[in-house]
Amino acid sequence: MENRPTLADVAAHAGVSKSLVSLVMRGEPGASAETRRRVLDAAGALGYHPDSRARLLRSGRSRLLGVVFGIQHAFHADLVTALYSAARETGYELALSAVTPGRDEAEATAGLLQDRCEALIMLGPQTPAAGLARLAARLPVVVLARGVRDESVDVIRTADAEGLHQAVDHLAVLGHRRIVHIDGGRAPGAAERRRGYRAAMNAQGIGRHIRIIPGGLTEEDGAIAAREIGGDTTAVTVFNDRCATGVLDVLARRGDKVPGDVSVVGYDDSHLARLAHVDLTTIAQDTAVMSRLAVQRAIDRIDGAPVAQRAVVVPPHLVVRGTTGPPRA
């Protein structure tokens, strides 16, 4: 394989010193316009690109924000996309490390620490608060899409209970009374969403119909839970969009029309919900706002800037699509 061109190669090609080439590549004053042109022409002819990462590391900086995310979460993919947009104008880059069925959160985090990231943004982490606090003692940690009570950890999250309240209110206004909730178990946000469901059912005067079915994060979890939905149920709120697609599949297979027989509301407004053949009514988390706040908070902590409040809660909103309608007569 051909060797990568070096600073010395550019200097020899342009007929100037290495220090002058370095000056030009850093965009600093001190070289004439003619010399600057010769250096840049030489770099272009050789295909030379300065290794800014190595220079930053030598200065003790990496300008890297590490991101830990779960590959099984459709919503995490949307958050990562929004994080790239938020980081684009800051001068920082993202280093991604995925949690997979064969790679736990500790391993994913350790990889980013080895990369000398200056802060961590963790998407819905499962690590206990004490473990997050230990990480925060080493570098700034911003948790996205989960509540954490430890004062050393910054939090950007959605008002999850409010989101489920909106879902139940929407269904109640349509005329539904027998509304069940398919749960997210121990997943981040699940407890708050259960609380929002119960509060809304009671507020609507239909608390006697409260029923929570164990669910989870995946299509398989939704499919298993959907088999527990009784014939008297007319509407379902689901922990997340991915789980909701499993619910929709089982309902279709057993001949239930959506929304004619059963209305379904997901949570997240992930790319799954927006697919034309899914067309899922859902509760949207504002990924653009959450990601922008997370990136800025990480940079503020790196710079030692003052922070008004440790936790920021972003309101969700209902997105009505084709999976909800009035109950059957």
CSV table of C-alpha atoms in Angstrom, one decimal:
chain,number,residue,atom,x,y,z
A,1,MET,CA,0.0,0.0,0.0
A,2,GLU,CA,1.3,3.5,-0.9
A,3,ASN,CA,2.5,5.5,2.0
A,4,ARG,CA,0.5,8.5,3.1
A,5,PRO,CA,2.1,11.9,2.1
A,6,THR,CA,3.7,13.7,4.9
A,7,LEU,CA,4.4,17.3,5.9
A,8,ALA,CA,8.0,16.8,4.7
A,9,ASP,CA,6.8,15.6,1.3
A,10,VAL,CA,4.7,18.8,0.8
A,11,ALA,CA,7.7,20.9,1.9
A,12,ALA,CA,10.0,19.3,-0.6
A,13,HIS,CA,7.4,19.6,-3.4
A,14,ALA,CA,6.8,23.3,-2.7
A,15,GLY,CA,10.5,24.1,-2.0
A,16,VAL,CA,9.9,25.5,1.4
A,17,SER,CA,10.5,24.5,5.0
A,18,LYS,CA,8.4,22.1,7.1
A,19,SER,CA,7.7,24.9,9.6
A,20,LEU,CA,6.3,27.1,6.8
A,21,VAL,CA,4.1,24.3,5.6
A,22,SER,CA,2.8,23.7,9.1
A,23,LEU,CA,2.0,27.5,9.4
A,24,VAL,CA,0.0,27.4,6.2
A,25,MET,CA,-1.9,24.3,7.1
A,26,ARG,CA,-2.9,25.8,10.4
A,27,GLY,CA,-4.2,28.9,8.6
A,28,GLU,CA,-1.9,31.2,10.7
A,29,PRO,CA,-0.3,34.4,9.4
A,30,GLY,CA,3.4,34.6,8.5
A,31,ALA,CA,3.5,33.3,4.9
A,32,SER,CA,3.2,35.4,1.7
A,33,ALA,CA,0.2,34.9,-0.6
A,34,GLU,CA,2.5,33.3,-3.2
A,35,THR,CA,4.0,30.9,-0.7
A,36,ARG,CA,0.6,30.0,0.7
A,37,ARG,CA,-0.5,29.2,-2.9
A,38,ARG,CA,2.5,27.0,-3.6
A,39,VAL,CA,2.1,25.0,-0.4
A,40,LEU,CA,-1.6,24.4,-1.0
A,41,ASP,CA,-1.0,23.5,-4.6
A,42,ALA,CA,1.7,21.0,-3.5
A,43,ALA,CA,-0.7,19.5,-0.8
A,44,GLY,CA,-3.4,19.1,-3.4
A,45,ALA,CA,-1.1,17.5,-6.0
A,46,LEU,CA,0.2,15.0,-3.4
A,47,GLY,CA,-3.2,14.4,-1.8
A,48,TYR,CA,-2.0,15.5,1.6
A,49,HIS,CA,-4.5,16.1,4.4
A,50,PRO,CA,-3.4,17.4,7.8
A,51,ASP,CA,-4.0,15.1,10.7
A,52,SER,CA,-5.9,17.5,12.9
A,53,ARG,CA,-6.7,14.8,15.4
A,54,ALA,CA,-3.1,14.0,16.1
A,55,ARG,CA,-2.4,17.7,16.6
A,56,LEU,CA,-5.2,18.0,19.0
A,57,LEU,CA,-4.1,15.0,21.0
A,58,ARG,CA,-0.6,16.5,21.3
A,59,SER,CA,-2.1,19.6,22.7
A,60,GLY,CA,-4.1,17.5,25.3
A,61,ARG,CA,-7.4,18.0,23.5
A,62,SER,CA,-9.5,15.6,21.3
A,63,ARG,CA,-12.6,17.7,20.7
A,64,LEU,CA,-14.5,14.4,20.7
A,65,LEU,CA,-17.9,13.9,22.3
A,66,GLY,CA,-18.5,10.2,23.0
A,67,VAL,CA,-22.0,8.8,22.4
A,68,VAL,CA,-23.2,5.5,23.9
A,69,PHE,CA,-26.3,4.2,22.3
A,70,GLY,CA,-28.4,1.0,22.0
A,71,ILE,CA,-28.5,-0.6,18.6
A,72,GLN,CA,-31.8,-2.2,19.5
A,73,HIS,CA,-33.6,1.2,19.9
A,74,ALA,CA,-35.1,2.7,16.7
A,75,PHE,CA,-35.4,6.0,18.6
A,76,HIS,CA,-31.6,6.0,19.4
A,77,ALA,CA,-30.9,6.0,15.7
A,78,ASP,CA,-33.0,9.2,15.3
A,79,LEU,CA,-31.2,10.7,18.3
A,80,VAL,CA,-27.8,10.0,16.8
A,81,THR,CA,-28.8,11.6,13.6
A,82,ALA,CA,-29.9,14.7,15.4
A,83,LEU,CA,-26.7,14.7,17.5
A,84,TYR,CA,-24.6,14.9,14.3
A,85,SER,CA,-26.6,17.9,13.2
A,86,ALA,CA,-26.3,19.6,16.6
A,87,ALA,CA,-22.5,19.0,16.7
A,88,ARG,CA,-21.8,20.1,13.1
A,89,GLU,CA,-21.2,23.8,13.9
A,90,THR,CA,-19.5,23.4,17.3
A,91,GLY,CA,-16.0,22.3,16.2
A,92,TYR,CA,-16.6,19.0,18.1
A,93,GLU,CA,-16.9,15.6,16.5
A,94,LEU,CA,-18.9,12.5,17.7
A,95,ALA,CA,-17.4,9.1,18.5
A,96,LEU,CA,-20.0,6.4,18.6
A,97,SER,CA,-20.0,3.3,20.6
A,98,ALA,CA,-22.9,0.8,20.4
A,99,VAL,CA,-24.5,-1.4,23.0
A,100,THR,CA,-25.4,-4.7,21.3
A,101,PRO,CA,-26.6,-8.1,22.6
A,102,GLY,CA,-23.0,-9.2,22.8
A,103,ARG,CA,-21.4,-5.9,24.0
A,104,ASP,CA,-22.6,-4.3,27.2
A,105,GLU,CA,-22.7,-0.7,28.3
A,106,ALA,CA,-19.5,-0.9,30.3
A,107,GLU,CA,-17.6,-2.1,27.3
A,108,ALA,CA,-19.1,0.5,25.0
A,109,THR,CA,-18.2,3.2,27.5
A,110,ALA,CA,-14.7,1.9,28.0
A,111,GLY,CA,-14.0,2.2,24.3
A,112,LEU,CA,-14.8,5.9,24.3
A,113,LEU,CA,-12.7,6.6,27.4
A,114,GLN,CA,-9.7,5.0,25.5
A,115,ASP,CA,-10.4,7.4,22.6
A,116,ARG,CA,-9.9,10.3,25.0
A,117,CYS,CA,-13.3,11.8,24.5
A,118,GLU,CA,-13.8,15.0,26.4
A,119,ALA,CA,-17.4,14.3,27.5
A,120,LEU,CA,-19.9,11.5,27.2
A,121,ILE,CA,-23.5,11.7,26.0
A,122,MET,CA,-25.3,8.5,27.0
A,123,LEU,CA,-28.6,7.6,25.4
A,124,GLY,CA,-31.1,6.0,27.8
A,125,PRO,CA,-28.3,4.2,29.7
A,126,GLN,CA,-29.0,1.2,31.9
A,127,THR,CA,-26.0,1.9,34.2
A,128,PRO,CA,-27.1,2.6,37.8
A,129,ALA,CA,-26.9,6.2,39.0
A,130,ALA,CA,-23.9,5.4,41.2
A,131,GLY,CA,-22.0,4.1,38.2
A,132,LEU,CA,-22.9,7.2,36.2
A,133,ALA,CA,-21.7,9.3,39.1
A,134,ARG,CA,-18.3,7.5,39.1
A,135,LEU,CA,-18.0,8.2,35.3
A,136,ALA,CA,-18.9,11.9,35.9
A,137,ALA,CA,-16.0,12.2,38.4
A,138,ARG,CA,-13.7,11.5,35.4
A,139,LEU,CA,-15.3,13.6,32.7
A,140,PRO,CA,-18.6,15.4,32.0
A,141,VAL,CA,-21.6,13.0,31.5
A,142,VAL,CA,-24.8,14.0,29.9
A,143,VAL,CA,-27.7,11.5,30.0
A,144,LEU,CA,-30.2,11.8,27.2
A,145,ALA,CA,-33.7,10.3,27.5
A,146,ARG,CA,-33.5,9.1,31.1
A,147,GLY,CA,-33.9,10.7,34.5
A,148,VAL,CA,-31.0,10.5,36.9
A,149,ARG,CA,-31.1,12.0,40.4
A,150,ASP,CA,-27.4,12.3,41.1
A,151,GLU,CA,-26.3,15.9,41.1
A,152,SER,CA,-23.1,15.2,39.2
A,153,VAL,CA,-24.8,14.0,36.1
A,154,ASP,CA,-26.6,16.3,33.6
A,155,VAL,CA,-29.9,15.1,32.2
A,156,ILE,CA,-31.9,16.0,29.1
A,157,ARG,CA,-35.1,14.1,28.9
A,158,THR,CA,-38.8,14.1,27.8
A,159,ALA,CA,-41.7,14.6,30.2
A,160,ASP,CA,-42.6,10.9,29.8
A,161,ALA,CA,-45.6,11.0,32.1
A,162,GLU,CA,-47.1,13.9,30.3
A,163,GLY,CA,-46.7,12.0,27.0
A,164,LEU,CA,-48.8,9.1,28.1
A,165,HIS,CA,-51.3,11.5,29.6
A,166,GLN,CA,-51.6,13.0,26.1
A,167,ALA,CA,-52.1,9.6,24.5
A,168,VAL,CA,-54.8,8.6,26.9
A,169,ASP,CA,-56.6,12.0,26.6
A,170,HIS,CA,-56.5,11.6,22.8
A,171,LEU,CA,-58.2,8.2,23.0
A,172,ALA,CA,-60.7,9.3,25.6
A,173,VAL,CA,-61.8,12.3,23.5
A,174,LEU,CA,-62.4,9.8,20.6
A,175,GLY,CA,-64.7,7.9,23.0
A,176,HIS,CA,-62.5,5.1,24.2
A,177,ARG,CA,-62.9,3.8,27.8
A,178,ARG,CA,-61.3,0.4,27.8
A,179,ILE,CA,-57.7,1.5,27.2
A,180,VAL,CA,-54.8,-0.8,28.1
A,181,HIS,CA,-51.1,0.1,28.4
A,182,ILE,CA,-48.3,-2.2,27.2
A,183,ASP,CA,-45.4,-1.6,29.5
A,184,GLY,CA,-41.7,-1.1,28.9
A,185,GLY,CA,-40.6,-3.0,32.0
A,186,ARG,CA,-37.4,-1.6,33.5
A,187,ALA,CA,-36.5,0.5,30.5
A,188,PRO,CA,-35.7,4.2,31.0
A,189,GLY,CA,-38.9,6.2,31.0
A,190,ALA,CA,-41.2,3.1,31.5
A,191,ALA,CA,-42.0,4.0,35.2
A,192,GLU,CA,-42.9,7.6,34.2
A,193,ARG,CA,-45.1,6.4,31.3
A,194,ARG,CA,-46.9,3.9,33.6
A,195,ARG,CA,-47.5,6.8,36.0
A,196,GLY,CA,-48.8,9.0,33.2
A,197,TYR,CA,-51.2,6.3,32.0
A,198,ARG,CA,-52.7,5.7,35.5
A,199,ALA,CA,-53.0,9.4,36.2
A,200,ALA,CA,-54.8,10.1,32.8
A,201,MET,CA,-57.2,7.2,33.2
A,202,ASN,CA,-58.2,8.4,36.7
A,203,ALA,CA,-58.5,12.0,35.4
A,204,GLN,CA,-60.8,10.8,32.6
A,205,GLY,CA,-63.0,9.0,35.1
A,206,ILE,CA,-62.2,5.6,33.7
A,207,GLY,CA,-59.7,4.4,36.4
A,208,ARG,CA,-61.7,1.2,36.9
A,209,HIS,CA,-60.5,0.1,33.4
A,210,ILE,CA,-56.8,0.5,34.2
A,211,ARG,CA,-54.8,-2.5,32.9
A,212,ILE,CA,-51.1,-2.8,32.3
A,213,ILE,CA,-49.7,-5.6,30.2
A,214,PRO,CA,-46.0,-6.5,30.5
A,215,GLY,CA,-44.2,-5.6,27.3
A,216,GLY,CA,-40.7,-4.4,26.4
A,217,LEU,CA,-38.6,-2.7,23.8
A,218,THR,CA,-38.9,-4.9,20.7
A,219,GLU,CA,-41.4,-6.1,18.1
A,220,GLU,CA,-41.3,-9.5,19.7
A,221,ASP,CA,-42.2,-8.0,23.1
A,222,GLY,CA,-45.2,-6.2,21.5
A,223,ALA,CA,-46.3,-9.4,19.7
A,224,ILE,CA,-46.3,-11.4,23.0
A,225,ALA,CA,-48.2,-8.6,24.8
A,226,ALA,CA,-50.8,-8.2,22.0
A,227,ARG,CA,-51.9,-11.8,22.6
A,228,GLU,CA,-53.1,-10.7,26.0
A,229,ILE,CA,-55.4,-8.0,24.7
A,230,GLY,CA,-59.0,-9.0,25.3
A,231,GLY,CA,-61.9,-8.6,23.0
A,232,ASP,CA,-63.4,-5.8,25.1
A,233,THR,CA,-60.3,-3.6,24.7
A,234,THR,CA,-60.8,-0.8,22.2
A,235,ALA,CA,-57.5,1.0,22.5
A,236,VAL,CA,-53.9,0.4,23.4
A,237,THR,CA,-51.0,2.7,24.4
A,238,VAL,CA,-47.6,1.2,23.9
A,239,PHE,CA,-44.2,1.9,25.5
A,240,ASN,CA,-42.5,2.7,22.2
A,241,ASP,CA,-43.0,2.6,18.5
A,242,ARG,CA,-40.9,-0.6,17.9
A,243,CYS,CA,-43.0,-2.5,20.4
A,244,ALA,CA,-46.2,-1.0,18.8
A,245,THR,CA,-45.3,-2.5,15.4
A,246,GLY,CA,-45.3,-5.9,17.0
A,247,VAL,CA,-48.8,-5.2,18.4
A,248,LEU,CA,-50.0,-4.1,15.0
A,249,ASP,CA,-48.7,-7.2,13.4
A,250,VAL,CA,-50.6,-9.5,15.8
A,251,LEU,CA,-53.8,-7.5,15.5
A,252,ALA,CA,-53.6,-7.8,11.7
A,253,ARG,CA,-53.0,-11.5,11.8
A,254,ARG,CA,-56.0,-12.2,14.0
A,255,GLY,CA,-58.2,-10.1,11.9
A,256,ASP,CA,-58.6,-7.0,14.1
A,257,LYS,CA,-58.9,-3.8,12.0
A,258,VAL,CA,-56.8,-0.8,13.2
A,259,PRO,CA,-58.4,1.6,14.1
A,260,GLY,CA,-61.8,0.1,13.4
A,261,ASP,CA,-61.6,-2.5,16.1
A,262,VAL,CA,-58.6,-1.4,18.1
A,263,SER,CA,-56.8,2.0,18.2
A,264,VAL,CA,-53.0,2.0,18.9
A,265,VAL,CA,-50.7,4.8,20.1
A,266,GLY,CA,-46.9,4.4,20.2
A,267,TYR,CA,-44.2,6.5,21.7
A,268,ASP,CA,-41.1,8.3,20.3
A,269,ASP,CA,-42.2,9.2,16.8
A,270,SER,CA,-39.3,7.2,15.5
A,271,HIS,CA,-38.7,6.6,11.8
A,272,LEU,CA,-40.7,3.4,12.2
A,273,ALA,CA,-43.9,5.4,13.1
A,274,ARG,CA,-43.5,7.5,9.9
A,275,LEU,CA,-43.3,4.6,7.5
A,276,ALA,CA,-46.3,4.8,5.1
A,277,HIS,CA,-47.5,1.2,5.8
A,278,VAL,CA,-47.3,1.7,9.6
A,279,ASP,CA,-48.7,5.3,9.8
A,280,LEU,CA,-48.6,5.1,13.6
A,281,THR,CA,-50.2,7.7,15.9
A,282,THR,CA,-47.5,8.3,18.5
A,283,ILE,CA,-46.1,10.6,21.1
A,284,ALA,CA,-43.2,12.6,19.6
A,285,GLN,CA,-40.0,13.3,21.6
A,286,ASP,CA,-38.3,16.4,20.2
A,287,THR,CA,-35.0,14.9,19.0
A,288,ALA,CA,-33.7,18.1,17.5
A,289,VAL,CA,-34.2,20.1,20.7
A,290,MET,CA,-33.0,17.3,23.0
A,291,SER,CA,-29.8,16.7,20.9
A,292,ARG,CA,-29.0,20.4,20.7
A,293,LEU,CA,-29.3,20.8,24.4
A,294,ALA,CA,-27.2,17.7,25.1
A,295,VAL,CA,-24.4,18.8,22.9
A,296,GLN,CA,-24.4,22.3,24.3
A,297,ARG,CA,-24.5,21.0,27.9
A,298,ALA,CA,-21.5,18.7,27.2
A,299,ILE,CA,-19.5,21.6,25.7
A,300,ASP,CA,-20.5,24.0,28.6
A,301,ARG,CA,-19.2,21.4,31.1
A,302,ILE,CA,-15.9,21.0,29.1
A,303,ASP,CA,-15.4,24.8,29.1
A,304,GLY,CA,-16.4,25.3,32.7
A,305,ALA,CA,-19.3,27.5,31.8
A,306,PRO,CA,-22.0,28.2,34.4
A,307,VAL,CA,-25.1,26.0,34.0
A,308,ALA,CA,-28.5,27.2,35.3
A,309,GLN,CA,-30.1,23.8,36.0
A,310,ARG,CA,-28.7,20.2,36.0
A,311,ALA,CA,-31.8,18.6,34.4
A,312,VAL,CA,-33.8,19.9,31.5
A,313,VAL,CA,-37.3,18.4,30.7
A,314,VAL,CA,-38.5,18.8,27.1
A,315,PRO,CA,-42.3,18.6,26.5
A,316,PRO,CA,-43.5,15.9,24.1
A,317,HIS,CA,-46.4,16.2,21.7
A,318,LEU,CA,-49.1,14.0,20.1
A,319,VAL,CA,-48.8,13.1,16.4
A,320,VAL,CA,-52.1,11.8,15.0
A,321,ARG,CA,-51.8,9.4,12.1
A,322,GLY,CA,-53.9,6.4,10.9
A,323,THR,CA,-53.9,4.0,13.8
A,324,THR,CA,-56.4,5.8,16.0
A,325,GLY,CA,-60.1,6.5,15.6
A,326,PRO,CA,-63.5,6.3,17.4
A,327,PRO,CA,-64.3,2.9,19.1
A,328,ARG,CA,-66.4,0.4,17.3
A,329,ALA,CA,-70.1,0.8,17.8
